[in-house]
Short mmCIF file of C-alpha atoms in Angstrom, two decimals:
data_model
loop_
_atom_site.label_atom_id
_atom_site.label_comp_id
_atom_site.label_asym_id
_atom_site.label_seq_id
_atom_site.Cartn_x
_atom_site.Cartn_y
_atom_site.Cartn_z
CA MET A 262 84.40 -71.38 -37.42
CA SER A 263 82.27 -74.57 -37.23
CA ILE A 264 78.83 -74.76 -38.77
CA ASP A 265 77.27 -75.07 -35.30
CA LEU A 266 78.87 -71.77 -34.36
CA VAL A 267 77.75 -70.09 -37.59
CA PHE A 268 74.11 -71.05 -36.91
CA SER A 269 74.20 -70.29 -33.12
CA PRO A 270 72.17 -66.95 -33.61
CA PHE A 271 69.25 -69.06 -34.84
CA GLN A 272 68.91 -70.94 -31.48
CA GLN A 273 66.58 -68.18 -30.28
CA LYS A 274 63.73 -67.31 -32.70
CA GLN A 275 63.77 -63.67 -33.69
CA HIS A 276 62.33 -61.32 -36.30
CA SER A 277 65.69 -61.01 -37.92
CA TYR A 278 69.11 -62.64 -37.39
CA HIS A 279 72.49 -60.93 -37.71
CA VAL A 280 75.30 -63.23 -38.80
CA THR A 281 78.93 -62.62 -39.88
CA ILE A 282 80.39 -65.40 -41.96
CA PRO A 283 84.27 -65.61 -41.85
CA ASN A 284 86.43 -65.81 -44.98
CA THR A 285 87.03 -69.53 -44.36
CA TRP A 286 83.44 -70.01 -45.70
CA ALA A 287 84.10 -67.88 -48.78
CA GLN A 288 83.58 -68.84 -52.41
CA GLY A 289 85.67 -66.30 -54.34
CA ARG A 290 84.36 -62.79 -53.41
CA THR A 291 81.12 -64.05 -51.85
CA VAL A 292 80.00 -66.29 -49.01
CA TYR A 293 79.67 -69.90 -50.09
CA GLY A 294 76.29 -70.23 -51.81
CA GLY A 295 75.34 -73.42 -49.89
CA MET A 296 75.85 -71.49 -46.66
CA SER A 297 73.85 -68.38 -47.62
CA ALA A 298 71.02 -70.69 -48.85
CA ALA A 299 71.17 -72.64 -45.61
CA LEU A 300 70.90 -69.33 -43.64
CA ALA A 301 67.74 -68.42 -45.52
CA TYR A 302 66.30 -71.87 -44.97
CA GLN A 303 66.93 -71.73 -41.16
CA ALA A 304 65.16 -68.47 -40.83
CA ALA A 305 62.17 -69.99 -42.58
CA GLU A 306 62.12 -73.17 -40.49
CA ASN A 307 62.17 -71.10 -37.33
CA LEU A 308 58.72 -69.84 -38.24
CA ILE A 309 57.23 -73.37 -38.26
CA GLU A 310 55.45 -74.15 -35.04
CA ASP A 311 53.99 -77.62 -35.77
CA GLU A 312 55.10 -80.93 -37.39
CA ARG A 313 55.18 -79.54 -40.94
CA GLU A 314 58.29 -80.63 -42.89
CA VAL A 315 60.15 -78.94 -45.70
CA ARG A 316 58.84 -80.23 -49.15
CA SER A 317 60.48 -77.79 -51.52
CA PHE A 318 63.16 -75.07 -51.42
CA HIS A 319 63.68 -72.58 -54.28
CA CYS A 320 66.63 -70.16 -53.97
CA ASN A 321 67.78 -67.32 -56.18
CA PHE A 322 71.35 -66.03 -55.82
CA ILE A 323 70.87 -62.34 -56.63
CA GLY A 324 74.17 -60.78 -55.72
CA PRO A 325 77.44 -61.39 -53.84
CA LEU A 326 77.53 -61.41 -50.00
CA ALA A 327 81.00 -60.42 -48.78
CA PRO A 328 82.53 -62.57 -45.99
CA ASP A 329 83.51 -60.88 -42.66
CA VAL A 330 80.65 -58.35 -43.13
CA GLU A 331 77.41 -58.65 -41.16
CA LEU A 332 74.44 -60.27 -42.86
CA GLN A 333 70.77 -59.76 -42.00
CA VAL A 334 68.52 -62.85 -42.40
CA THR A 335 64.79 -62.55 -42.34
CA ALA A 336 61.78 -64.61 -43.18
CA GLU A 337 58.01 -64.01 -43.60
CA VAL A 338 55.04 -66.32 -43.78
CA LEU A 339 53.13 -65.71 -47.01
CA ARG A 340 50.32 -68.12 -46.19
CA THR A 341 49.54 -70.90 -43.85
CA GLY A 342 46.76 -73.35 -44.84
CA LYS A 343 45.58 -76.64 -43.41
CA ASN A 344 48.27 -78.55 -45.22
CA VAL A 345 51.03 -76.22 -46.46
CA THR A 346 52.88 -73.08 -45.28
CA GLN A 347 54.64 -70.88 -47.78
CA ILE A 348 57.52 -68.74 -46.57
CA VAL A 349 59.84 -66.30 -48.22
CA ALA A 350 63.35 -65.66 -46.73
CA LYS A 351 66.04 -63.14 -47.55
CA VAL A 352 69.72 -62.74 -46.87
CA GLU A 353 70.76 -59.08 -47.07
CA GLN A 354 73.94 -57.05 -46.68
CA ASN A 355 74.19 -53.24 -46.46
CA GLY A 356 70.57 -53.00 -47.53
CA GLN A 357 70.98 -55.13 -50.67
CA VAL A 358 69.37 -58.56 -51.14
CA GLY A 359 71.97 -61.25 -51.97
CA VAL A 360 69.80 -64.34 -51.66
CA MET A 361 66.03 -64.89 -51.70
CA ALA A 362 64.34 -68.15 -51.05
CA GLN A 363 60.81 -69.54 -51.08
CA VAL A 364 60.23 -72.52 -48.90
CA CYS A 365 57.25 -74.81 -48.70
CA PHE A 366 56.45 -76.89 -45.59
CA GLY A 367 53.71 -79.45 -45.61
CA VAL A 368 52.06 -81.94 -43.29
CA SER A 369 52.10 -85.66 -44.00
CA ARG A 370 48.67 -87.05 -44.91
CA GLU A 371 47.20 -90.44 -45.52
CA SER A 372 46.89 -91.15 -49.23
CA LYS A 373 45.69 -93.82 -51.56
CA LEU A 374 48.77 -93.10 -53.73
CA ASP A 375 52.11 -94.68 -52.85
CA TYR A 376 54.81 -94.76 -55.61
CA LYS A 377 58.44 -94.81 -54.36
CA ALA A 378 61.31 -93.49 -56.55
CA GLY A 379 63.47 -96.32 -57.80
CA ASP A 380 66.68 -94.37 -58.37
CA ARG A 381 69.70 -96.24 -57.05
CA HIS A 382 73.48 -95.97 -57.05
CA ASP A 383 76.24 -98.54 -56.68
CA MET A 384 78.95 -96.45 -54.95
CA PRO A 385 80.44 -98.04 -51.86
CA VAL A 386 80.55 -95.83 -48.71
CA PRO A 387 84.08 -94.30 -48.60
CA LYS A 388 86.45 -95.04 -45.69
CA LYS A 389 88.02 -91.64 -46.09
CA ALA A 390 87.85 -88.46 -48.17
CA LYS A 391 89.89 -87.96 -51.29
CA PHE A 392 92.59 -85.40 -51.19
CA ILE A 393 91.85 -81.98 -52.81
CA PRO A 394 94.84 -79.74 -53.16
CA LYS A 395 94.49 -76.13 -52.09
CA ILE A 396 95.11 -74.23 -55.33
CA PRO A 397 94.74 -70.39 -54.88
CA LYS A 398 91.96 -68.79 -57.02
CA VAL A 399 90.85 -72.28 -58.15
CA VAL A 400 89.78 -74.20 -55.03
CA PRO A 401 87.46 -72.07 -52.89
CA ASN A 402 88.06 -71.51 -49.20
CA PHE A 403 84.84 -73.20 -48.04
CA ILE A 404 85.98 -76.63 -49.24
CA GLN A 405 88.08 -76.93 -46.08
CA HIS A 406 84.92 -77.55 -44.21
CA PHE A 407 83.85 -80.59 -46.25
CA ASP A 408 85.05 -84.07 -47.08
CA LEU A 409 84.46 -85.17 -50.68
CA ALA A 410 84.96 -88.62 -52.12
CA LEU A 411 84.66 -88.50 -55.92
CA GLU A 412 83.63 -91.75 -57.68
CA LYS A 413 82.94 -90.52 -61.24
CA GLY A 414 83.95 -87.33 -62.97
CA ASP A 415 86.94 -85.10 -62.54
CA PHE A 416 87.89 -82.06 -60.44
CA SER A 417 90.57 -80.99 -62.84
CA PHE A 418 90.35 -79.08 -66.17
CA LYS A 419 90.89 -81.76 -68.80
CA LYS A 420 88.34 -80.73 -71.41
CA ASN A 421 86.35 -83.91 -70.79
CA SER A 422 83.34 -84.68 -73.07
CA GLU A 423 81.18 -85.72 -70.11
CA ALA A 424 79.87 -83.39 -67.37
CA VAL A 425 79.06 -85.55 -64.34
CA LEU A 426 80.16 -85.69 -60.72
CA HIS A 427 79.16 -88.76 -58.70
CA GLY A 428 80.40 -89.21 -55.17
CA TRP A 429 80.01 -88.73 -51.43
CA SER A 430 80.16 -85.64 -49.23
CA ARG A 431 79.91 -84.74 -45.55
CA LEU A 432 81.02 -82.08 -43.11
CA LYS A 433 84.64 -82.44 -42.11
CA ARG A 434 83.86 -81.46 -38.50
CA ALA A 435 80.72 -83.27 -37.50
CA PRO A 436 78.10 -81.06 -35.86
CA GLU A 437 76.45 -81.88 -32.56
CA LYS A 438 73.19 -82.82 -34.47
CA MET A 439 72.46 -82.90 -38.21
CA LYS A 440 69.95 -80.26 -39.23
CA MET A 441 68.14 -79.77 -42.51
CA ALA A 442 70.05 -76.43 -42.93
CA TYR A 443 73.32 -78.32 -42.69
CA LEU A 444 72.19 -80.83 -45.31
CA ILE A 445 71.44 -77.96 -47.63
CA ALA A 446 75.00 -76.65 -47.13
CA ILE A 447 76.45 -80.12 -47.73
CA MET A 448 74.42 -80.69 -50.91
CA ASP A 449 75.90 -77.61 -52.65
CA ALA A 450 79.57 -78.42 -51.90
CA TRP A 451 80.30 -79.95 -55.30
CA PRO A 452 81.67 -77.67 -58.10
CA PRO A 453 79.79 -77.22 -61.35
CA THR A 454 80.02 -80.33 -63.45
CA MET A 455 80.98 -78.22 -66.52
CA PHE A 456 84.32 -77.21 -65.14
CA GLN A 457 85.91 -80.54 -66.18
CA MET A 458 84.89 -79.71 -69.79
CA LEU A 459 87.21 -76.69 -69.80
CA ARG A 460 90.92 -76.53 -70.36
CA LEU A 461 91.43 -73.51 -68.05
CA PRO A 462 89.44 -72.17 -65.01
CA ALA A 463 86.63 -69.78 -65.70
CA PRO A 464 84.24 -67.68 -63.45
CA ALA A 465 80.92 -69.34 -62.67
CA SER A 466 78.09 -68.94 -60.22
CA THR A 467 74.73 -70.50 -59.46
CA MET A 468 71.71 -68.37 -60.57
CA SER A 469 68.93 -70.47 -59.10
CA TRP A 470 68.65 -73.71 -57.07
CA ASP A 471 65.61 -75.94 -56.57
CA LEU A 472 65.49 -78.72 -54.00
CA GLU A 473 62.61 -81.16 -53.46
CA PHE A 474 62.70 -83.28 -50.37
CA ILE A 475 60.87 -86.46 -51.15
CA ASN A 476 61.83 -87.86 -47.73
CA PRO A 477 62.00 -84.92 -45.32
CA LYS A 478 61.95 -87.31 -42.33
CA VAL A 479 65.45 -88.66 -43.35
CA ASN A 480 67.57 -89.23 -40.25
CA ILE A 481 71.24 -88.70 -41.02
CA ALA A 482 74.02 -88.98 -38.40
CA PRO A 483 76.23 -85.96 -37.93
CA ASP A 484 79.31 -87.77 -39.27
CA ALA A 485 77.50 -89.69 -42.06
CA TRP A 486 78.24 -89.49 -45.79
CA ILE A 487 75.71 -88.35 -48.35
CA ALA A 488 75.75 -89.93 -51.80
CA SER A 489 75.01 -87.88 -54.91
CA HIS A 490 74.81 -88.09 -58.67
CA THR A 491 75.03 -84.69 -60.40
CA ASP A 492 74.68 -84.65 -64.20
CA ALA A 493 74.50 -81.70 -66.66
CA ARG A 494 71.40 -81.85 -68.76
CA HIS A 495 72.17 -78.94 -71.05
CA ILE A 496 75.01 -76.45 -71.38
CA ARG A 497 74.83 -73.59 -73.89
CA ASP A 498 74.89 -69.79 -74.22
CA GLY A 499 76.79 -69.49 -70.96
CA TYR A 500 74.36 -71.39 -68.87
CA GLY A 501 74.47 -74.94 -67.45
CA HIS A 502 71.49 -76.90 -66.25
CA GLU A 503 72.28 -79.63 -63.71
CA GLU A 504 70.22 -82.26 -61.98
CA ALA A 505 71.20 -84.24 -58.91
CA ASN A 506 69.89 -87.00 -56.64
CA PHE A 507 70.90 -87.34 -53.01
CA TRP A 508 70.90 -90.51 -50.89
CA ASP A 509 71.75 -91.37 -47.27
CA GLU A 510 74.28 -94.08 -46.44
CA ASN A 511 71.53 -96.72 -46.53
CA GLY A 512 70.64 -95.90 -50.13
CA GLU A 513 67.49 -93.99 -49.33
CA LEU A 514 66.80 -91.29 -51.84
CA PHE A 515 65.78 -88.18 -49.89
CA ALA A 516 66.18 -85.18 -52.15
CA ILE A 517 66.37 -84.21 -55.85
CA SER A 518 67.90 -80.99 -57.16
CA ARG A 519 68.10 -78.74 -60.19
CA GLN A 520 70.52 -75.85 -60.64
CA VAL A 521 70.99 -73.16 -63.26
CA VAL A 522 74.73 -72.15 -63.37
CA THR A 523 76.12 -69.16 -65.21
CA VAL A 524 79.58 -69.77 -66.62
CA PHE A 525 81.79 -67.23 -68.37
CA ALA A 526 83.66 -69.42 -70.82
#
């Protein structure tokens, strides 16, 4: 099922959305986290009726959401002010909350302050994706929907001393139009950086994810690549803290990310 088809229920604004995600979008026993986060985001965005743009997105992954079982996605405006709208969104299954997100949308304003982030990368835009073998119980099903081109780091378990993943990602099947919800799904496609520090696979899952959109006006083509640098800042006591930057193909930084990942190793 293409990402456009997954999001087709959101074309008409409703109080709640009922969506069933097929097993091809699974990540172990649950729906791929980037997909469930994107569903929550889309429900929130549908409540915006003016030119406000997403500024921040905070998502907690509370419990598993089984594929091939109907999900209910809802959103509620907590407050709308002159400049900012605060919205909370939930993805539920069988009456249990699996994902909760708080999303902030803000208007652009004239300001005396203008300081642009100087973060850059030197990775060439890839001509094609790198091959990722389909290894049962190691490579999740959802990866089939993405192209990944790794430039630094490792997908294998080699007990590396460094926990970084630098590279490019995009949807394998380009949508009709790129949406912010689709970008959120793409940005979570990379595995935890800490896996390459292990000798053998181990269970892991994201506990919380924060995204800040420093350029929400970014215009990315449906088939374009997204560059990213993801680096672990701290790993201890079964939790990994990762930070990431995301650029478009022209080198424009449009989002920064922080994740807390639980790992059972």
